[in-house]
CSV table of N, CA and C in Angstrom, one decimal:
chain,number,residue,atom,x,y,z
A,27,UNK,N,-26.6,18.3,-6.2
A,27,UNK,CA,-25.7,17.7,-5.3
A,27,UNK,C,-24.7,16.8,-6.0
A,28,UNK,N,-23.5,16.9,-5.6
A,28,UNK,CA,-22.4,16.2,-6.3
A,28,UNK,C,-22.5,14.7,-6.0
A,29,UNK,N,-22.1,13.9,-6.9
A,29,UNK,CA,-22.0,12.5,-6.7
A,29,UNK,C,-20.9,12.1,-5.7
A,30,UNK,N,-19.9,12.9,-5.6
A,30,UNK,CA,-18.8,12.7,-4.6
A,30,UNK,C,-19.4,12.7,-3.2
A,31,UNK,N,-20.3,13.7,-2.9
A,31,UNK,CA,-20.9,13.8,-1.6
A,31,UNK,C,-21.7,12.6,-1.3
A,32,UNK,N,-22.5,12.2,-2.3
A,32,UNK,CA,-23.3,10.9,-2.1
A,32,UNK,C,-22.4,9.8,-1.8
A,33,UNK,N,-21.3,9.7,-2.6
A,33,UNK,CA,-20.4,8.6,-2.4
A,33,UNK,C,-19.7,8.6,-1.1
A,34,UNK,N,-19.3,9.8,-0.6
A,34,UNK,CA,-18.7,9.9,0.7
A,34,UNK,C,-19.7,9.4,1.8
A,35,UNK,N,-20.9,9.8,1.7
A,35,UNK,CA,-21.9,9.3,2.7
A,35,UNK,C,-22.1,7.8,2.7
A,36,UNK,N,-22.3,7.3,1.5
A,36,UNK,CA,-22.5,5.8,1.4
A,36,UNK,C,-21.2,5.1,1.9
A,37,UNK,N,-20.0,5.5,1.4
A,37,UNK,CA,-18.8,4.9,1.8
A,37,UNK,C,-18.6,4.9,3.3
A,38,UNK,N,-18.8,6.1,3.9
A,38,UNK,CA,-18.6,6.2,5.4
A,38,UNK,C,-19.6,5.3,6.1
A,39,UNK,N,-20.8,5.3,5.7
A,39,UNK,CA,-21.8,4.4,6.3
A,39,UNK,C,-21.4,2.9,6.2
A,40,UNK,N,-21.1,2.5,5.1
A,40,UNK,CA,-20.7,1.1,4.9
A,40,UNK,C,-19.5,0.7,5.6
A,41,UNK,N,-18.4,1.6,5.6
A,41,UNK,CA,-17.2,1.3,6.2
A,41,UNK,C,-17.3,1.3,7.7
A,42,UNK,N,-18.1,2.2,8.3
A,42,UNK,CA,-18.3,2.2,9.7
A,42,UNK,C,-19.0,1.0,10.2
A,43,UNK,N,-20.0,0.5,9.4
A,43,UNK,CA,-20.7,-0.7,9.7
A,43,UNK,C,-19.7,-1.9,9.7
A,44,UNK,N,-18.9,-2.0,8.6
A,44,UNK,CA,-18.0,-3.1,8.5
A,44,UNK,C,-17.0,-3.1,9.6
A,45,UNK,N,-16.4,-1.9,9.9
A,45,UNK,CA,-15.4,-1.8,11.0
A,45,UNK,C,-15.9,-2.2,12.3
A,46,UNK,N,-17.1,-1.7,12.7
A,46,UNK,CA,-17.7,-2.0,14.0
A,46,UNK,C,-18.1,-3.5,14.1
A,47,UNK,N,-18.7,-4.0,13.1
A,47,UNK,CA,-19.2,-5.4,13.2
A,47,UNK,C,-18.0,-6.4,13.2
A,48,UNK,N,-17.0,-6.2,12.3
A,48,UNK,CA,-15.8,-7.0,12.3
A,48,UNK,C,-15.0,-6.9,13.6
A,49,UNK,N,-14.9,-5.6,14.1
A,49,UNK,CA,-14.2,-5.4,15.3
A,49,UNK,C,-14.8,-6.1,16.5
A,50,UNK,N,-16.1,-6.1,16.6
A,50,UNK,CA,-16.8,-6.8,17.7
A,50,UNK,C,-16.6,-8.3,17.6
A,51,UNK,N,-16.7,-8.8,16.4
A,51,UNK,CA,-16.6,-10.3,16.2
A,51,UNK,C,-15.2,-10.7,16.5
A,52,UNK,N,-14.2,-10.0,16.0
A,52,UNK,CA,-12.8,-10.3,16.2
A,52,UNK,C,-12.5,-10.2,17.7
A,53,UNK,N,-13.0,-9.2,18.4
A,53,UNK,CA,-12.7,-9.0,19.8
A,53,UNK,C,-13.3,-10.1,20.6
A,54,UNK,N,-14.6,-10.4,20.3
A,54,UNK,CA,-15.2,-11.5,21.1
A,54,UNK,C,-14.6,-12.8,20.9
A,55,UNK,N,-14.3,-13.2,19.6
A,55,UNK,CA,-13.6,-14.5,19.4
A,55,UNK,C,-12.1,-14.4,19.7
A,56,UNK,N,-11.5,-13.3,19.6
A,56,UNK,CA,-10.1,-13.1,19.9
A,56,UNK,C,-9.8,-13.5,21.4
A,57,UNK,N,-10.7,-13.1,22.3
A,57,UNK,CA,-10.5,-13.5,23.7
A,57,UNK,C,-10.3,-15.0,23.9
A,58,UNK,N,-11.1,-15.7,23.2
A,58,UNK,CA,-11.0,-17.2,23.3
A,58,UNK,C,-9.7,-17.7,22.7
A,59,UNK,N,-9.4,-17.1,21.6
A,59,UNK,CA,-8.2,-17.6,20.8
A,59,UNK,C,-6.9,-17.2,21.7
A,60,UNK,N,-6.8,-16.0,22.1
A,60,UNK,CA,-5.6,-15.6,22.9
A,60,UNK,C,-5.6,-16.3,24.2
A,61,UNK,N,-6.7,-16.6,24.9
A,61,UNK,CA,-6.7,-17.3,26.1
A,61,UNK,C,-6.3,-18.8,25.9
A,62,UNK,N,-6.5,-19.3,24.7
A,62,UNK,CA,-6.1,-20.7,24.5
A,62,UNK,C,-4.5,-20.7,24.3
A,63,UNK,N,-4.0,-19.6,23.8
A,63,UNK,CA,-2.5,-19.5,23.6
A,63,UNK,C,-1.8,-19.4,24.9
A,64,UNK,N,-2.4,-18.6,25.8
A,64,UNK,CA,-1.8,-18.3,27.1
A,64,UNK,C,-2.8,-18.7,28.2
A,65,UNK,N,-3.0,-19.9,28.5
A,65,UNK,CA,-4.1,-20.3,29.4
A,65,UNK,C,-3.9,-19.8,30.9
A,66,UNK,N,-2.7,-19.6,31.3
A,66,UNK,CA,-2.5,-19.2,32.7
A,66,UNK,C,-2.5,-17.7,33.0
A,67,UNK,N,-2.7,-16.9,32.0
A,67,UNK,CA,-2.6,-15.4,32.1
A,67,UNK,C,-3.8,-14.8,31.4
A,68,UNK,N,-5.0,-14.9,32.0
A,68,UNK,CA,-6.2,-14.4,31.4
A,68,UNK,C,-6.2,-12.9,31.4
A,69,UNK,N,-5.7,-12.2,32.4
A,69,UNK,CA,-5.6,-10.8,32.4
A,69,UNK,C,-4.8,-10.3,31.3
A,70,UNK,N,-3.6,-10.9,31.0
A,70,UNK,CA,-2.7,-10.5,29.9
A,70,UNK,C,-3.4,-10.7,28.6
A,71,UNK,N,-4.2,-11.8,28.5
A,71,UNK,CA,-4.9,-12.1,27.3
A,71,UNK,C,-5.9,-11.0,26.9
A,72,UNK,N,-6.6,-10.6,28.0
A,72,UNK,CA,-7.6,-9.5,27.7
A,72,UNK,C,-7.0,-8.2,27.3
A,73,UNK,N,-5.8,-7.9,27.9
A,73,UNK,CA,-5.1,-6.7,27.5
A,73,UNK,C,-4.6,-6.8,26.1
A,74,UNK,N,-4.1,-7.9,25.7
A,74,UNK,CA,-3.6,-8.1,24.4
A,74,UNK,C,-4.7,-7.9,23.4
A,75,UNK,N,-5.9,-8.5,23.7
A,75,UNK,CA,-7.0,-8.4,22.8
A,75,UNK,C,-7.6,-7.0,22.7
A,76,UNK,N,-7.5,-6.2,23.9
A,76,UNK,CA,-8.0,-4.8,23.8
A,76,UNK,C,-7.0,-4.0,23.0
A,77,UNK,N,-5.7,-4.3,23.1
A,77,UNK,CA,-4.7,-3.6,22.3
A,77,UNK,C,-4.9,-3.9,20.8
A,78,UNK,N,-5.2,-5.1,20.5
A,78,UNK,CA,-5.5,-5.4,19.1
A,78,UNK,C,-6.7,-4.7,18.6
A,79,UNK,N,-7.7,-4.6,19.4
A,79,UNK,CA,-9.0,-3.9,19.0
A,79,UNK,C,-8.7,-2.4,18.7
A,80,UNK,N,-8.0,-1.8,19.6
A,80,UNK,CA,-7.6,-0.4,19.5
A,80,UNK,C,-6.8,-0.1,18.2
A,81,UNK,N,-5.8,-1.0,18.0
A,81,UNK,CA,-5.0,-0.8,16.8
A,81,UNK,C,-5.8,-1.1,15.6
A,82,UNK,N,-6.7,-2.0,15.6
A,82,UNK,CA,-7.6,-2.3,14.5
A,82,UNK,C,-8.4,-1.1,14.1
A,83,UNK,N,-9.0,-0.4,15.1
A,83,UNK,CA,-9.8,0.8,14.9
A,83,UNK,C,-9.0,1.9,14.3
A,84,UNK,N,-7.8,2.1,14.9
A,84,UNK,CA,-6.9,3.2,14.5
A,84,UNK,C,-6.5,3.0,13.0
A,85,UNK,N,-6.1,1.8,12.7
A,85,UNK,CA,-5.6,1.5,11.3
A,85,UNK,C,-6.7,1.8,10.3
A,86,UNK,N,-7.9,1.3,10.6
A,86,UNK,CA,-9.0,1.4,9.7
A,86,UNK,C,-9.5,2.8,9.6
A,87,UNK,N,-9.6,3.6,10.7
A,87,UNK,CA,-10.0,5.0,10.6
A,87,UNK,C,-9.0,5.8,9.8
A,88,UNK,N,-7.7,5.5,10.0
A,88,UNK,CA,-6.7,6.2,9.3
A,88,UNK,C,-6.7,5.9,7.8
A,89,UNK,N,-6.9,4.6,7.5
A,89,UNK,CA,-6.9,4.3,6.1
A,89,UNK,C,-8.2,4.8,5.4
A,90,UNK,N,-9.3,4.8,6.0
A,90,UNK,CA,-10.5,5.3,5.4
A,90,UNK,C,-10.4,6.8,5.2
A,91,UNK,N,-9.8,7.5,6.1
A,91,UNK,CA,-9.6,9.0,6.0
A,91,UNK,C,-8.7,9.2,4.8
A,92,UNK,N,-7.6,8.5,4.7
A,92,UNK,CA,-6.7,8.6,3.5
A,92,UNK,C,-7.4,8.3,2.2
A,93,UNK,N,-8.3,7.3,2.2
A,93,UNK,CA,-9.0,6.9,1.0
A,93,UNK,C,-9.9,8.0,0.6
A,94,UNK,N,-10.6,8.7,1.5
A,94,UNK,CA,-11.5,9.8,1.1
A,94,UNK,C,-10.7,11.0,0.4
A,95,UNK,N,-9.5,11.2,0.8
A,95,UNK,CA,-8.7,12.3,0.2
A,95,UNK,C,-8.4,12.0,-1.3
A,96,UNK,N,-8.2,10.7,-1.6
A,96,UNK,CA,-7.8,10.4,-3.0
A,96,UNK,C,-8.8,10.1,-4.0
A,97,UNK,N,-10.1,10.5,-3.7
A,97,UNK,CA,-11.1,10.2,-4.7
A,97,UNK,C,-11.1,11.1,-5.9
A,98,UNK,N,-11.3,10.5,-7.0
A,98,UNK,CA,-11.4,11.4,-8.2
A,98,UNK,C,-12.8,12.0,-8.3
A,99,UNK,N,-13.0,12.8,-9.3
A,99,UNK,CA,-14.4,13.4,-9.4
A,99,UNK,C,-15.3,12.4,-10.1
A,100,UNK,N,-16.4,12.2,-9.4
A,100,UNK,CA,-17.4,11.2,-9.9
A,100,UNK,C,-18.5,12.0,-10.7
A,101,UNK,N,-18.8,11.5,-11.9
A,101,UNK,CA,-19.7,12.3,-12.8
A,101,UNK,C,-21.0,11.6,-13.0
A,102,UNK,N,-21.2,10.3,-12.7
A,102,UNK,CA,-22.4,9.6,-13.0
A,102,UNK,C,-22.6,8.5,-12.0
A,103,UNK,N,-23.9,8.0,-11.9
A,103,UNK,CA,-24.1,6.9,-10.9
A,103,UNK,C,-23.3,5.6,-11.2
A,104,UNK,N,-23.1,5.3,-12.4
A,104,UNK,CA,-22.3,4.1,-12.7
A,104,UNK,C,-20.9,4.2,-12.2
A,105,UNK,N,-20.3,5.4,-12.4
A,105,UNK,CA,-18.9,5.6,-11.9
A,105,UNK,C,-18.9,5.6,-10.3
A,106,UNK,N,-20.0,6.1,-9.7
A,106,UNK,CA,-20.1,6.1,-8.3
A,106,UNK,C,-20.1,4.7,-7.8
A,107,UNK,N,-20.9,3.8,-8.4
A,107,UNK,CA,-21.0,2.4,-8.0
A,107,UNK,C,-19.6,1.7,-8.1
A,108,UNK,N,-18.9,2.0,-9.2
A,108,UNK,CA,-17.6,1.4,-9.4
A,108,UNK,C,-16.6,1.9,-8.4
A,109,UNK,N,-16.5,3.2,-8.1
A,109,UNK,CA,-15.6,3.7,-7.1
A,109,UNK,C,-15.9,3.1,-5.7
A,110,UNK,N,-17.2,3.1,-5.4
A,110,UNK,CA,-17.5,2.5,-4.1
A,110,UNK,C,-17.1,1.1,-3.9
A,111,UNK,N,-17.4,0.3,-5.0
A,111,UNK,CA,-17.1,-1.1,-5.0
A,111,UNK,C,-15.6,-1.3,-4.8
A,112,UNK,N,-14.8,-0.6,-5.5
A,112,UNK,CA,-13.3,-0.7,-5.4
A,112,UNK,C,-12.8,-0.3,-4.1
A,113,UNK,N,-13.3,0.8,-3.6
A,113,UNK,CA,-12.8,1.3,-2.3
A,113,UNK,C,-13.2,0.4,-1.1
A,114,UNK,N,-14.4,-0.1,-1.1
A,114,UNK,CA,-14.8,-1.0,-0.1
A,114,UNK,C,-14.1,-2.4,-0.2
A,115,UNK,N,-13.9,-2.9,-1.4
A,115,UNK,CA,-13.2,-4.1,-1.6
A,115,UNK,C,-11.8,-4.1,-1.2
A,116,UNK,N,-11.1,-3.0,-1.4
A,116,UNK,CA,-9.7,-2.8,-1.0
A,116,UNK,C,-9.6,-2.8,0.5
A,117,UNK,N,-10.5,-2.1,1.2
A,117,UNK,CA,-10.5,-2.1,2.7
A,117,UNK,C,-10.8,-3.5,3.2
A,118,UNK,N,-11.7,-4.2,2.6
A,118,UNK,CA,-12.1,-5.6,3.1
A,118,UNK,C,-10.9,-6.5,2.9
A,119,UNK,N,-10.2,-6.4,1.8
A,119,UNK,CA,-9.0,-7.2,1.6
A,119,UNK,C,-7.9,-6.9,2.6
A,120,UNK,N,-7.7,-5.6,2.8
A,120,UNK,CA,-6.7,-5.2,3.8
A,120,UNK,C,-7.0,-5.8,5.2
A,121,UNK,N,-8.3,-5.7,5.6
A,121,UNK,CA,-8.7,-6.3,6.8
A,121,UNK,C,-8.5,-7.7,7.0
A,122,UNK,N,-8.7,-8.5,5.9
A,122,UNK,CA,-8.5,-9.9,6.0
A,122,UNK,C,-7.0,-10.2,6.1
A,123,UNK,N,-6.2,-9.5,5.3
A,123,UNK,CA,-4.7,-9.7,5.4
A,123,UNK,C,-4.2,-9.4,6.8
A,124,UNK,N,-4.7,-8.3,7.4
A,124,UNK,CA,-4.2,-7.9,8.7
A,124,UNK,C,-4.7,-8.9,9.7
A,125,UNK,N,-5.9,-9.4,9.6
A,125,UNK,CA,-6.4,-10.4,10.5
A,125,UNK,C,-5.5,-11.7,10.5
A,126,UNK,N,-5.2,-12.2,9.3
A,126,UNK,CA,-4.4,-13.4,9.3
A,126,UNK,C,-3.0,-13.2,9.7
A,127,UNK,N,-2.5,-12.0,9.4
A,127,UNK,CA,-1.1,-11.6,9.9
A,127,UNK,C,-1.1,-11.6,11.4
A,128,UNK,N,-2.1,-11.0,12.0
A,128,UNK,CA,-2.2,-11.0,13.5
A,128,UNK,C,-2.2,-12.4,14.1
A,129,UNK,N,-3.0,-13.2,13.5
A,129,UNK,CA,-3.1,-14.6,14.0
A,129,UNK,C,-1.7,-15.3,13.9
A,130,UNK,N,-1.1,-15.1,12.7
A,130,UNK,CA,0.2,-15.8,12.5
A,130,UNK,C,1.3,-15.2,13.5
A,131,UNK,N,1.3,-13.9,13.6
A,131,UNK,CA,2.3,-13.3,14.5
A,131,UNK,C,2.1,-13.7,16.0
A,132,UNK,N,0.8,-13.6,16.4
A,132,UNK,CA,0.5,-14.0,17.8
A,132,UNK,C,0.8,-15.4,18.0
A,133,UNK,N,0.5,-16.3,17.1
A,133,UNK,CA,0.7,-17.7,17.4
A,133,UNK,C,2.2,-18.0,17.5
A,134,UNK,N,3.0,-17.5,16.5
A,134,UNK,CA,4.4,-17.7,16.6
A,134,UNK,C,5.1,-17.0,17.7
A,135,UNK,N,4.7,-15.8,18.1
A,135,UNK,CA,5.4,-15.1,19.2
A,135,UNK,C,5.0,-15.7,20.5
A,136,UNK,N,3.8,-16.1,20.7
A,136,UNK,CA,3.4,-16.7,22.0
A,136,UNK,C,4.0,-18.0,22.2
A,137,UNK,N,4.1,-18.8,21.2
A,137,UNK,CA,4.8,-20.1,21.3
A,137,UNK,C,6.3,-20.0,21.6
A,138,UNK,N,6.9,-19.0,21.0
A,138,UNK,CA,8.3,-18.7,21.4
A,138,UNK,C,8.5,-18.2,22.8
A,139,UNK,N,7.6,-17.4,23.3
A,139,UNK,CA,7.6,-16.9,24.7
A,139,UNK,C,7.3,-18.0,25.7
A,140,UNK,N,6.4,-18.9,25.3
A,140,UNK,CA,6.1,-20.0,26.3
A,140,UNK,C,7.2,-21.0,26.4
A,141,UNK,N,7.9,-21.3,25.3
A,141,UNK,CA,9.1,-22.2,25.4
A,141,UNK,C,10.2,-21.6,25.9
């Protein structure tokens, strides 16, 4: 069996776990955050949060699929661990940047709309 196939299996398992867990946490806590920004429009807040969750899933699924295409040939277990660490770390960093960018944009946009 190829180390690439093992790597794909491990990568997809770890990334699906991260995407689902982080998505649920952000969705649950995002309702409170968005509701605090627009207190009089709870239905709008829920729709904004659902839209953020859908876009979060789409961006992550797309990026993970693109990441799988660009893997080099893995020849040994050490190289497998290195490739997995780098691929997972890049996706986690991208998630954190997107999360803070969403908070920044939502906060600034909502405050401009309210005023």
